[in-house]
mmCIF file of C-alpha atoms in Angstrom:
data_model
loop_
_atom_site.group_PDB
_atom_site.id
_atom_site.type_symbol
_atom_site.label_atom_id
_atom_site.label_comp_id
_atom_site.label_asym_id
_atom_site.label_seq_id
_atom_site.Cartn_x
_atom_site.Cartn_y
_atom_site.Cartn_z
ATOM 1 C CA UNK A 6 -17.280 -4.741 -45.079
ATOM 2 C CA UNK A 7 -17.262 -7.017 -41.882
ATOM 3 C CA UNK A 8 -18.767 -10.288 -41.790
ATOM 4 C CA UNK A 9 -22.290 -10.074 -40.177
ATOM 5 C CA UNK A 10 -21.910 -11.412 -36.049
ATOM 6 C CA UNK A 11 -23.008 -15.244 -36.041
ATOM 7 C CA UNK A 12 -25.869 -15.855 -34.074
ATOM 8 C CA UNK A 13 -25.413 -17.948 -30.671
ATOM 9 C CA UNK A 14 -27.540 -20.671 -32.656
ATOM 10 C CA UNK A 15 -24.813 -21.278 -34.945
ATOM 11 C CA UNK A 16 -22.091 -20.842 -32.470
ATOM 12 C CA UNK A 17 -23.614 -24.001 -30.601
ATOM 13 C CA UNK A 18 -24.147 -25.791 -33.337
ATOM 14 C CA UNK A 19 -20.839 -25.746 -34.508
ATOM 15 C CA UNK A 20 -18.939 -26.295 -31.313
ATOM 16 C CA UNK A 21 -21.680 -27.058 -28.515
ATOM 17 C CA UNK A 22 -18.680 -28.065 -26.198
ATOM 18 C CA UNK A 23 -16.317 -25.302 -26.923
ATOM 19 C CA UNK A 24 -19.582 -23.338 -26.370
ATOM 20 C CA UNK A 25 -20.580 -24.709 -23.178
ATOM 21 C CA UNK A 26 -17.451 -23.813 -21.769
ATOM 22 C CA UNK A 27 -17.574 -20.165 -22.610
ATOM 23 C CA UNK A 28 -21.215 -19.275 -21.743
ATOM 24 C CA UNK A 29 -23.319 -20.346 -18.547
ATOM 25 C CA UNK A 30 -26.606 -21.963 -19.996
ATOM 26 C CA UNK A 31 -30.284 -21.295 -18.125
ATOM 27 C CA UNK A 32 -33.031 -23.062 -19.418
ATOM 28 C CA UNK A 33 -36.360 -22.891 -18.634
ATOM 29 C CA UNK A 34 -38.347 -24.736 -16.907
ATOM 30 C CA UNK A 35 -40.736 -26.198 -19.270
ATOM 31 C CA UNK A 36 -41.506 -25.021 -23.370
ATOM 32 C CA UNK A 37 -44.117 -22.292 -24.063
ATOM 33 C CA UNK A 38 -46.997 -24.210 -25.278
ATOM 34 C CA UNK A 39 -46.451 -27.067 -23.246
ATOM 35 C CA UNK A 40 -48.820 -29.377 -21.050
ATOM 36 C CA UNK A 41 -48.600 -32.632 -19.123
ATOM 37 C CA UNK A 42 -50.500 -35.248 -21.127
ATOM 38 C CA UNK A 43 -49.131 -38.684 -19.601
ATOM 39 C CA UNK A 44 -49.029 -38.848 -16.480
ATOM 40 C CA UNK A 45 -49.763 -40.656 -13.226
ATOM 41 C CA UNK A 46 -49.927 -39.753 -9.716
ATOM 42 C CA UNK A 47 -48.775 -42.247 -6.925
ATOM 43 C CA UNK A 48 -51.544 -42.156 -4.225
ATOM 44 C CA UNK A 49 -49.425 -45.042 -1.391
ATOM 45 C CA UNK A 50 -46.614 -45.058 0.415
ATOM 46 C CA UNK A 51 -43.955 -42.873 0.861
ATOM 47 C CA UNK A 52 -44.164 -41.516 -2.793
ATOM 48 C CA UNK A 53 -47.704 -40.856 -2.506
ATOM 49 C CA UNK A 54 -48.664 -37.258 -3.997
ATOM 50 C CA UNK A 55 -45.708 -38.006 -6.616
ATOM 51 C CA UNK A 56 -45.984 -38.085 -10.558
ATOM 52 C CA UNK A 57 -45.014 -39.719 -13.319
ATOM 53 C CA UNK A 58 -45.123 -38.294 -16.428
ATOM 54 C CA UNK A 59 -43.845 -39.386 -20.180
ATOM 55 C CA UNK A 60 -43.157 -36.794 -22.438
ATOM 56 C CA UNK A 61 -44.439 -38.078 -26.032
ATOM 57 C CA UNK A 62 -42.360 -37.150 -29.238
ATOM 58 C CA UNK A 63 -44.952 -34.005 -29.702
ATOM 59 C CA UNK A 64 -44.193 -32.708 -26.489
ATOM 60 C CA UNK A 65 -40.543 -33.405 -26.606
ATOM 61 C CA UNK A 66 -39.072 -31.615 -29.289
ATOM 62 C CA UNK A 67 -39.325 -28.217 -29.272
ATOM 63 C CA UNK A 68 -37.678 -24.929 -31.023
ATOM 64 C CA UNK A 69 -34.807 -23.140 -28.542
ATOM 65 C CA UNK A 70 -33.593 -19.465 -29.047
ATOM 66 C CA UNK A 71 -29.940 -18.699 -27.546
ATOM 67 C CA UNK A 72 -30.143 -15.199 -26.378
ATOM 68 C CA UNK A 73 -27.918 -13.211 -23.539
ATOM 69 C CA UNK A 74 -30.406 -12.203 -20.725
ATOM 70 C CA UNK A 75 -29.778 -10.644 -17.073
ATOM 71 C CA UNK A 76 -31.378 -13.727 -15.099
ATOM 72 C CA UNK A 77 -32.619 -12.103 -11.748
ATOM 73 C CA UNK A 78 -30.730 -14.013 -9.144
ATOM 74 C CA UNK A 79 -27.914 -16.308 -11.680
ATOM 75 C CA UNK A 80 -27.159 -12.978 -13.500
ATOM 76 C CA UNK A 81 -25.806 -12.442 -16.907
ATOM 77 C CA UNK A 82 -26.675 -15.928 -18.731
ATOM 78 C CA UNK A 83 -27.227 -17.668 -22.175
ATOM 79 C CA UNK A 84 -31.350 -18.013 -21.857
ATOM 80 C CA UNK A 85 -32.746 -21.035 -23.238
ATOM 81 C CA UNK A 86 -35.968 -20.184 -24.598
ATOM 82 C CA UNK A 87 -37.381 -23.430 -25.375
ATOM 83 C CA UNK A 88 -41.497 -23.175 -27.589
ATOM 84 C CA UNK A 89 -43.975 -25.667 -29.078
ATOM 85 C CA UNK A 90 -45.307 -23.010 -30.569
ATOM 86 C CA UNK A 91 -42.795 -21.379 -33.164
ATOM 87 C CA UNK A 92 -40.731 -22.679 -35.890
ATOM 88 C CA UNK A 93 -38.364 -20.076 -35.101
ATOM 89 C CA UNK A 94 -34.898 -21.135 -33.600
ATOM 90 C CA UNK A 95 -33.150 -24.518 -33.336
ATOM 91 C CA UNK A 96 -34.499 -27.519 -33.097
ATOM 92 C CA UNK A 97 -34.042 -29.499 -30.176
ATOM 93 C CA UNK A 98 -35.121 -32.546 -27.423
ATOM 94 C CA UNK A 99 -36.354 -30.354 -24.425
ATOM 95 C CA UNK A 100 -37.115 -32.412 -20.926
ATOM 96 C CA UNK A 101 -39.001 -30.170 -18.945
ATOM 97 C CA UNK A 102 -39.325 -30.071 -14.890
ATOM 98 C CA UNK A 103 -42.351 -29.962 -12.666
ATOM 99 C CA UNK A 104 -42.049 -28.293 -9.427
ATOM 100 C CA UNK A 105 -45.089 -30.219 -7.872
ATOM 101 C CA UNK A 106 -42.957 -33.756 -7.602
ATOM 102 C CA UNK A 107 -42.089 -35.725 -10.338
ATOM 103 C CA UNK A 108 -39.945 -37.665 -12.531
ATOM 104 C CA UNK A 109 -40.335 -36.344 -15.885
ATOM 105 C CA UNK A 110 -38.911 -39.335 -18.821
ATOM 106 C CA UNK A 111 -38.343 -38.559 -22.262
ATOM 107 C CA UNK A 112 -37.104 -41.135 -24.582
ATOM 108 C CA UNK A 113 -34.863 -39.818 -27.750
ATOM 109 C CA UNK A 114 -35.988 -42.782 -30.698
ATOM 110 C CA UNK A 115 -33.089 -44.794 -32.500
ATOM 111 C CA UNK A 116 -33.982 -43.047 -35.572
ATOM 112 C CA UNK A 117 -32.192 -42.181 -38.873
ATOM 113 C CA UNK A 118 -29.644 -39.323 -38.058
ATOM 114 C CA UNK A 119 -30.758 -38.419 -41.998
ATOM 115 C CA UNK A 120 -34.263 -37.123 -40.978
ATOM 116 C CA UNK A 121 -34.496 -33.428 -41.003
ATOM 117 C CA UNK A 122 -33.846 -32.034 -37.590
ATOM 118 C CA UNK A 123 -37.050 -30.676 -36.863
ATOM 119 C CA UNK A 124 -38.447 -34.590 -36.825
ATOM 120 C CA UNK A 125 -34.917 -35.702 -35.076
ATOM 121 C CA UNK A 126 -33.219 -33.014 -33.478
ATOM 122 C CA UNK A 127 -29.559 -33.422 -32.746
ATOM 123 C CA UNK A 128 -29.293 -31.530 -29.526
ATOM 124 C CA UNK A 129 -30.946 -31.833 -26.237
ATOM 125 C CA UNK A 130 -31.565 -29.546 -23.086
ATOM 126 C CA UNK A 131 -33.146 -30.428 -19.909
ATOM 127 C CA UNK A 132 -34.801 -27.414 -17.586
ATOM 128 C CA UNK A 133 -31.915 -26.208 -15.223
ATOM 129 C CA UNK A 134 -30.609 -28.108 -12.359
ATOM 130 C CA UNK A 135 -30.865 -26.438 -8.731
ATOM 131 C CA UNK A 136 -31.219 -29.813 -6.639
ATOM 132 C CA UNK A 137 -32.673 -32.191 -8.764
ATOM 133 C CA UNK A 138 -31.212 -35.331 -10.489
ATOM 134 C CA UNK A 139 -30.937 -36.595 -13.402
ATOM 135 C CA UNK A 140 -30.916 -40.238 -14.148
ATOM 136 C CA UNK A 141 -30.669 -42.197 -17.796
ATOM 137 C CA UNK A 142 -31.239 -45.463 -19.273
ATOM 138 C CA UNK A 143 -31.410 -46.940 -22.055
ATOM 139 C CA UNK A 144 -28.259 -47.312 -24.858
ATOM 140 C CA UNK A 145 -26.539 -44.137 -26.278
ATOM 141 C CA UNK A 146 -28.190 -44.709 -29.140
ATOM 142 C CA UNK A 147 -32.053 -44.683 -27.949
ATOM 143 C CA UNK A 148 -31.397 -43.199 -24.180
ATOM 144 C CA UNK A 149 -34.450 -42.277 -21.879
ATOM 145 C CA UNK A 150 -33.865 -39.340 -19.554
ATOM 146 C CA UNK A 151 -35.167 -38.767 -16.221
ATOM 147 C CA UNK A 152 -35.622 -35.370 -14.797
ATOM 148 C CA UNK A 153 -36.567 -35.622 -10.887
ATOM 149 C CA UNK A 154 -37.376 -33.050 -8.339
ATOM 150 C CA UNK A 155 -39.862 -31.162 -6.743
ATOM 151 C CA UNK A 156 -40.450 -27.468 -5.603
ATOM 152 C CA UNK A 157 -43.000 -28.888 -2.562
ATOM 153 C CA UNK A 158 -46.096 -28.310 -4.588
ATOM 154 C CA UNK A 159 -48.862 -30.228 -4.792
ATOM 155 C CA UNK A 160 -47.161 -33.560 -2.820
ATOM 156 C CA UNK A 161 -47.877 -35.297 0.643
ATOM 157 C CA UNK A 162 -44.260 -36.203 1.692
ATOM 158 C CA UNK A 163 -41.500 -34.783 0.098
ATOM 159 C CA UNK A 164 -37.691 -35.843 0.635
ATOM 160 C CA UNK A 165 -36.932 -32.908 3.112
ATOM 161 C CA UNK A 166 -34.850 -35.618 5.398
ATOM 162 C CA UNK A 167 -31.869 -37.769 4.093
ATOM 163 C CA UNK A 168 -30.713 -38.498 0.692
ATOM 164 C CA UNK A 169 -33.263 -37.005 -2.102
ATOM 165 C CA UNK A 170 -31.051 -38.475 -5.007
ATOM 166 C CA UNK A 171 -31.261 -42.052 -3.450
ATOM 167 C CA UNK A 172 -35.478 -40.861 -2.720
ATOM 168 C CA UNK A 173 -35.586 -40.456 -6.818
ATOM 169 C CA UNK A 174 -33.931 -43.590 -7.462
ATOM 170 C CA UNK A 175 -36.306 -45.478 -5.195
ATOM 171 C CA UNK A 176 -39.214 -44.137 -7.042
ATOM 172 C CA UNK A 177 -38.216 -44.791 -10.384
ATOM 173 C CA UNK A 178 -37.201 -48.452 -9.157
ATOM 174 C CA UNK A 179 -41.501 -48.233 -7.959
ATOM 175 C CA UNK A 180 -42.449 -47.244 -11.481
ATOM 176 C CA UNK A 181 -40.660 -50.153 -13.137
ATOM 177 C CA UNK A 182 -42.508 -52.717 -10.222
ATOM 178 C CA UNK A 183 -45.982 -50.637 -10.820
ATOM 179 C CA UNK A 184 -45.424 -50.875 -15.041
ATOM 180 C CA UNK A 185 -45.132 -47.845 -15.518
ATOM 181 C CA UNK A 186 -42.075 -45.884 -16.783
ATOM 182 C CA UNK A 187 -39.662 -47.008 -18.488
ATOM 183 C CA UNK A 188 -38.187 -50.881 -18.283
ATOM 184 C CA UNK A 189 -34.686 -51.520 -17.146
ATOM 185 C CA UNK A 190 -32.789 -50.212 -14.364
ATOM 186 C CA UNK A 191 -31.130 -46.849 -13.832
ATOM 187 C CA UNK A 192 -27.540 -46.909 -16.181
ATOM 188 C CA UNK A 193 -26.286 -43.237 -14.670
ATOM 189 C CA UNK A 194 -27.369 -40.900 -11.916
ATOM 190 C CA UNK A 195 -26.191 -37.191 -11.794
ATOM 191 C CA UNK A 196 -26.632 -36.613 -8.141
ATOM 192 C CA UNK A 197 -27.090 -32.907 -6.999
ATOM 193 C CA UNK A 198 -23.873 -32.973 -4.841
ATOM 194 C CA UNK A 199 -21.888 -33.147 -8.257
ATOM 195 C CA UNK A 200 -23.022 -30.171 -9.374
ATOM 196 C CA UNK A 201 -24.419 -28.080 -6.327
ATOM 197 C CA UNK A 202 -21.751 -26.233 -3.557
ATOM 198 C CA UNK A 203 -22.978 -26.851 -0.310
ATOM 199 C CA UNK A 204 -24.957 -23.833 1.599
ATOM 200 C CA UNK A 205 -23.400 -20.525 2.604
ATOM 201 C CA UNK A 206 -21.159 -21.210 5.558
ATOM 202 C CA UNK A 207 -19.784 -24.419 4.724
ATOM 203 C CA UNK A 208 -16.362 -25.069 3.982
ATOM 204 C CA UNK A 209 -16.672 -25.698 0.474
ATOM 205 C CA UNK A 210 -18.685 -22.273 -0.348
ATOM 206 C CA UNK A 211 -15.983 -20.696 1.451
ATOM 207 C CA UNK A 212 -12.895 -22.560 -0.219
ATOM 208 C CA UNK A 213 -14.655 -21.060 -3.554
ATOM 209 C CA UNK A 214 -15.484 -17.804 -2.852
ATOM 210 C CA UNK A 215 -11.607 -17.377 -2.009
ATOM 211 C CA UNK A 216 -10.710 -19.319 -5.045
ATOM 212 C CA UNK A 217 -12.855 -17.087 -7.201
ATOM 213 C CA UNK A 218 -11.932 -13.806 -5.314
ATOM 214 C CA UNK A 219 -8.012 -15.036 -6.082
ATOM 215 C CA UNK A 220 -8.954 -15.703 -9.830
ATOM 216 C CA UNK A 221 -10.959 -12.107 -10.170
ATOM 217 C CA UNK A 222 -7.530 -10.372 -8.780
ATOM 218 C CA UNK A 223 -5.672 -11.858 -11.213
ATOM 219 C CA UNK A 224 -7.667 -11.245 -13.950
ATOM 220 C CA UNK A 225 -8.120 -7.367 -12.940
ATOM 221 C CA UNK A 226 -5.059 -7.274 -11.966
ATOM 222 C CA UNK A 227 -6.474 -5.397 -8.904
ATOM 223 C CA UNK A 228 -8.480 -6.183 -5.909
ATOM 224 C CA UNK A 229 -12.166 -6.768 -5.849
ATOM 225 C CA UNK A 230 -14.955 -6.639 -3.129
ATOM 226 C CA UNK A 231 -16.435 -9.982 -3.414
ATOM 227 C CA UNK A 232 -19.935 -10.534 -2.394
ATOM 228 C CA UNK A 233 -21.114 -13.802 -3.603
ATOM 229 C CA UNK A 234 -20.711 -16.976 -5.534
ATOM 230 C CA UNK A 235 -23.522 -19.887 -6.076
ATOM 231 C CA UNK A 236 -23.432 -23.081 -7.982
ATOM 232 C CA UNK A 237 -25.890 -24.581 -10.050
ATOM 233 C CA UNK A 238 -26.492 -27.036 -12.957
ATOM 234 C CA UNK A 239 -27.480 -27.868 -16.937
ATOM 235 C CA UNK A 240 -27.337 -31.404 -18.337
ATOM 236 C CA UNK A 241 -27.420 -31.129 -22.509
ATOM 237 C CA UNK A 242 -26.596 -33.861 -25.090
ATOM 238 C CA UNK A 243 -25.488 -34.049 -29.060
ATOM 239 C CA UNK A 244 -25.070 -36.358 -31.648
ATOM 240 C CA UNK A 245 -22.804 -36.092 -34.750
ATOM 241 C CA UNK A 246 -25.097 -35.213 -37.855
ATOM 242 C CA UNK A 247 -24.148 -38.805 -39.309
ATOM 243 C CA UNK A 248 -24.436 -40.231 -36.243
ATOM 244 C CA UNK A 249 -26.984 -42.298 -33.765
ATOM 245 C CA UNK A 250 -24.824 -42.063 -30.800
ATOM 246 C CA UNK A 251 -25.627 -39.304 -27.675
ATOM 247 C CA UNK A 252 -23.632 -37.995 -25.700
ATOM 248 C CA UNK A 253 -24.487 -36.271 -22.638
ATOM 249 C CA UNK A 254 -23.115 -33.625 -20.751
ATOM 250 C CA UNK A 255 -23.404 -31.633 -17.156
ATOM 251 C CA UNK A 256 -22.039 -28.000 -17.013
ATOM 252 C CA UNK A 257 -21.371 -26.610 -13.684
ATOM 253 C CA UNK A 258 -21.590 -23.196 -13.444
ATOM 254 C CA UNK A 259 -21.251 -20.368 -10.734
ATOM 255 C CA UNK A 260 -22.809 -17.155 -10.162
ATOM 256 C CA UNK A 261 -20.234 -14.296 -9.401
ATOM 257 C CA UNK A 262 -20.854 -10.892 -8.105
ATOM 258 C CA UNK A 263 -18.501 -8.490 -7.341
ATOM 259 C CA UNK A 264 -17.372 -4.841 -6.988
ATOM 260 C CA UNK A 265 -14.775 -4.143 -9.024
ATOM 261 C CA UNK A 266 -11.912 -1.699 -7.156
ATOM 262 C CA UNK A 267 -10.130 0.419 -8.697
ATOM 263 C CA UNK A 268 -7.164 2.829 -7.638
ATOM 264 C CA UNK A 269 -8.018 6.811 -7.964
ATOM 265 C CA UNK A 270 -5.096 9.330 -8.331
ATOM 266 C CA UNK A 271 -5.792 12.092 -5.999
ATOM 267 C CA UNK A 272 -4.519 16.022 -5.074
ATOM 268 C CA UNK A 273 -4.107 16.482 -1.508
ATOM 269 C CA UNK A 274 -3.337 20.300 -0.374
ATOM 270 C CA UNK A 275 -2.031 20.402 2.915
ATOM 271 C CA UNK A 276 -1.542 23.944 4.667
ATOM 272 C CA UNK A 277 0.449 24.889 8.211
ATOM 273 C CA UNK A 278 -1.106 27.129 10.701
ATOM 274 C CA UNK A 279 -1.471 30.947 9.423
ATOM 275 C CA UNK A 280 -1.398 29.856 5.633
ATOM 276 C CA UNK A 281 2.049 30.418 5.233
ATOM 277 C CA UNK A 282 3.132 26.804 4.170
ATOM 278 C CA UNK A 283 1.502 25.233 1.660
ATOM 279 C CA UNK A 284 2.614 21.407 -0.320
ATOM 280 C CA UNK A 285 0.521 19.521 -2.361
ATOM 281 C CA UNK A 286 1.198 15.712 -3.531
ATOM 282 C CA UNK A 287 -0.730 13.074 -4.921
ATOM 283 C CA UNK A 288 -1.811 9.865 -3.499
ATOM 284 C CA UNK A 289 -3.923 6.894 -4.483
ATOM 285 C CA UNK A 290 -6.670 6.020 -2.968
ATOM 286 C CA UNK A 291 -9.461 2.965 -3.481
ATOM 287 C CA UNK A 292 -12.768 3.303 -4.685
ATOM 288 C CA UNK A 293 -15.721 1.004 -5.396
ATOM 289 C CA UNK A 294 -16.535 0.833 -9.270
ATOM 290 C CA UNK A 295 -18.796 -1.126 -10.997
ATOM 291 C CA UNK A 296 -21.149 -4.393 -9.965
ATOM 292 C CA UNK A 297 -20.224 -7.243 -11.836
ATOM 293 C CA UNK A 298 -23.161 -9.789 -11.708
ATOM 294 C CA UNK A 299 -22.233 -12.788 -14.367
ATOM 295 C CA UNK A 300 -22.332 -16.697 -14.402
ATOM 296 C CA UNK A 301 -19.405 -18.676 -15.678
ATOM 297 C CA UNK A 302 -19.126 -22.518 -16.654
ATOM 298 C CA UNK A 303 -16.560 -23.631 -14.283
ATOM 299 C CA UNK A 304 -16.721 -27.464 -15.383
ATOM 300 C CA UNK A 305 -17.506 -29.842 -18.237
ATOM 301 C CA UNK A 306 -18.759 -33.732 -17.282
ATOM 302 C CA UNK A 307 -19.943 -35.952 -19.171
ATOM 303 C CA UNK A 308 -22.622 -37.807 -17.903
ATOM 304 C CA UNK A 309 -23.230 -40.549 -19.962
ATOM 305 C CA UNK A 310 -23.000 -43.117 -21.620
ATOM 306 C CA UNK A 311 -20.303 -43.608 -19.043
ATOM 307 C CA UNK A 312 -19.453 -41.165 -16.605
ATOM 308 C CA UNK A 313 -16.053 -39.394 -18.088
ATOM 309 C CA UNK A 314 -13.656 -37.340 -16.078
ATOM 310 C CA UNK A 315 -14.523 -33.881 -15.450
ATOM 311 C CA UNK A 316 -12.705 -31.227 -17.957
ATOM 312 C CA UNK A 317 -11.857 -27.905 -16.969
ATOM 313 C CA UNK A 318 -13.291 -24.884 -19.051
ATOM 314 C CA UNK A 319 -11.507 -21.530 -19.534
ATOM 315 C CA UNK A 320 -13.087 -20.259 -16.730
ATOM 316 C CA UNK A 321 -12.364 -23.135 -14.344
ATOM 317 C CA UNK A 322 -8.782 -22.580 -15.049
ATOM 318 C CA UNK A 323 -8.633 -19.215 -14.539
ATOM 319 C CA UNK A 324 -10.834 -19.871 -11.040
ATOM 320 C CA UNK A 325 -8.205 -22.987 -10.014
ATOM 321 C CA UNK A 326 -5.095 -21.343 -11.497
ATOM 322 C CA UNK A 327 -4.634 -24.344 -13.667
#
C-alpha cells in the first residue's frame, strides 16, 4: 500500500523554504475571530485619521490551515487560513492588516524555544502584501513587526502623492515621539517597489510578461497566448525548534494566465472543377486549449535580520532561464 499524501502542514514544517519556493502563499487579511483591542487613532497633522494598533500575545498567535484554493484575481494559490477560534491546524504568529490606515505591530517574546508551540509558535505569516510595507525592529531574537498600509478607509489624508514607504516610516518615527509603539528606530524596511512590478504599461511589466511568455514556451515546448502577469507579496519568518533566532523572509510571486496552444492534425479534401480530381493531405493547424490561471514564487529574500541577497526559486529560473 502507498504511503498516505502528507498534508501541506507538514510539508512547511519540514522545509518552509524549499516550500516557499514551490507554492505561491495568500494569506488573509486578518484571523477569523479577530478584533482590534489596542489601538490609537492620530487626530493632527498629516497622519491624522491614522491608527496604531498592538497586537497582544492573544491576538497574535493564531491556528493556520495550508489548503490549495482558486483565489479570484491571484489564481491557483496556497490559502492561508489563519483562526482564533480553532485548535485545528498549525500554530503560528499571524500580523494582520487593516485597510482603514494603520500600522499594525506585533512583538514575537524572547521566550523558551521548549514551550509547546501553541504558547510559542515557530512560524510566522503576515496578511499579503499588495502595496504595503513592512518594517521590523527589535533583535532576531525578540523582533517587533510592522505591517503598514491602508485601503483609503476610514482616514483624512492618505499617501496618494509621493513616497508611501517613506509616509510609513515617518509615522512610526511619530509613534516613538508620541510614546506609543514600540521604542527604537526602524532596523529593516521592505518597501513595496521590492516586491511589486510597476503598473501595466511600464517597461518593467512588459520586460516580464515577455520573460514569462519565453519561460511558458519552453516549458510547453509550444507557443502560448499570454494574457497577463501581476506581482505581489508575503513576508513569513521561522525559527529552528531549538532555537531563539527568526528569520524572516519576502516571497515574490506572480500571477500567470495563459492559453495554452496546441498544434491540431487536420484532413483537408481538396476537389478540381467537375469532381474529377480529388487529393487529400494533412496539415497542422493552431488552436486555443486550455486557461491556465496559477501564481508562482518567482523569488526568495530575506528580509531580516539583515537584508540577504535575493535567491532564485525553481520557478524564477525557469522564468529568467537561469
Amino acid at each position: 500500500p502507498q504511503d498516505p499524501p502528507v498534508s501541506l502542514e507538514t510539508e512547511f514544517q519540514t522545509s518552509p523554504k524549499e516550500f516557499a519556493g514551490k507554492y505561491a502563499f495568500y494569506p488573509e487579511d486578518k484571523a477569523a475571530g479577530y478584533v482590534p483591542q489596542h489601538e490609537q487613532q492620530l487626530t493632527i497633522g498629516k497622519f491624522k485619521g491614522f491608527r496604531h494598533t498592538v497586537v497582544d500575545q492573544a491576538r497574535g498567535i493564531a491556528r493556520v490551515q495550508l489548503n490549495k484554493g482558486m483565489h479570484n484575481v491571484r489564481g491557483e494559490v496556497v490559502m492561508i487560513q489563519p483562526s482564533l477560534t480553532t485548535t485545528v491546524g498549525l500554530p503560528v504568529y499571524f500580523l494582520p492588516w487593516d485597510r482603514r490606515g494603520a500600522a499594525v505591530e506585533l512583538t514575537i517574546p524572547n521566550a523558551d524555544p521548549a514551550l509547546p508551540e501553541h504558547q510559542h509558535p515557530r512560524f510566522f505569516f503576515t496578511a499579503v502584501l499588495s502595496g504595503c510595507s513592512i518594517m521590523f525592529k527589535g533583535t532576531p531574537q525578540n523582533p517587533t513587526i510592522f505591517h503598514c498600509g491602508t485601503g483609503g478607509v476610514g482616514v483624512d489624508e492618505v499617501p496618494t502623492q509621493g513616497d508611501s514607504n517613506q509616509f510609513f516610516l515617518e509615522l512610526l518615527n511619530r509613534l516613538s515621539t508620541f510614546g506609543i509603539g514600540t521604542v527604537g528606530p526602524v532596523v529593516q524596511q521592505l518597501r513595496s517597489d521590492q516586491y511589486m512590478v510597476p503598473r501595466l504599461g511600464s517597461p518593467a511589466k512588459d520586460q516580464l510578461e515577455k520573460d514569462v511568455n519565453k519561460a511558458m514556451e519552453a516549458l510547453y515546448k509550444q507557443r502560448v497566448k499570454m494574457v497577463n502577469t501581476t506581482a505581489w507579496g508575503v513576508v513569513f519568518g521561522f525559527r529552528a525548534q531549538d532555537s531563539r533566532d527568526w528569520k524572516f523572509y519576502m516571497q515574490q510571486n506572480v500571477t500567470i494566465q495563459f492559453y495554452e496552444m496546441h498544434d491540431v492534425l487536420q484532413t483537408v479534401v481538396k476537389k478540381k472543377l467537375g469532381g474529377l480530381i480529388k487529393t487529400t493531405k494533412q496539415v497542422n493547424t493552431r488552436q486555443q486549449g486550455a486557461f491556465y490561471n496559477g501564481a508562482k514564487p518567482i523569488e526568495l529574500t530575506r528580509v531580516f535580520p539583515g537584508g540577504g541577497v535575493a535567491k532564485a526559486t525553481t520557478a524564477w529560473k525557469a522564468i529568467r532561464g537561469g
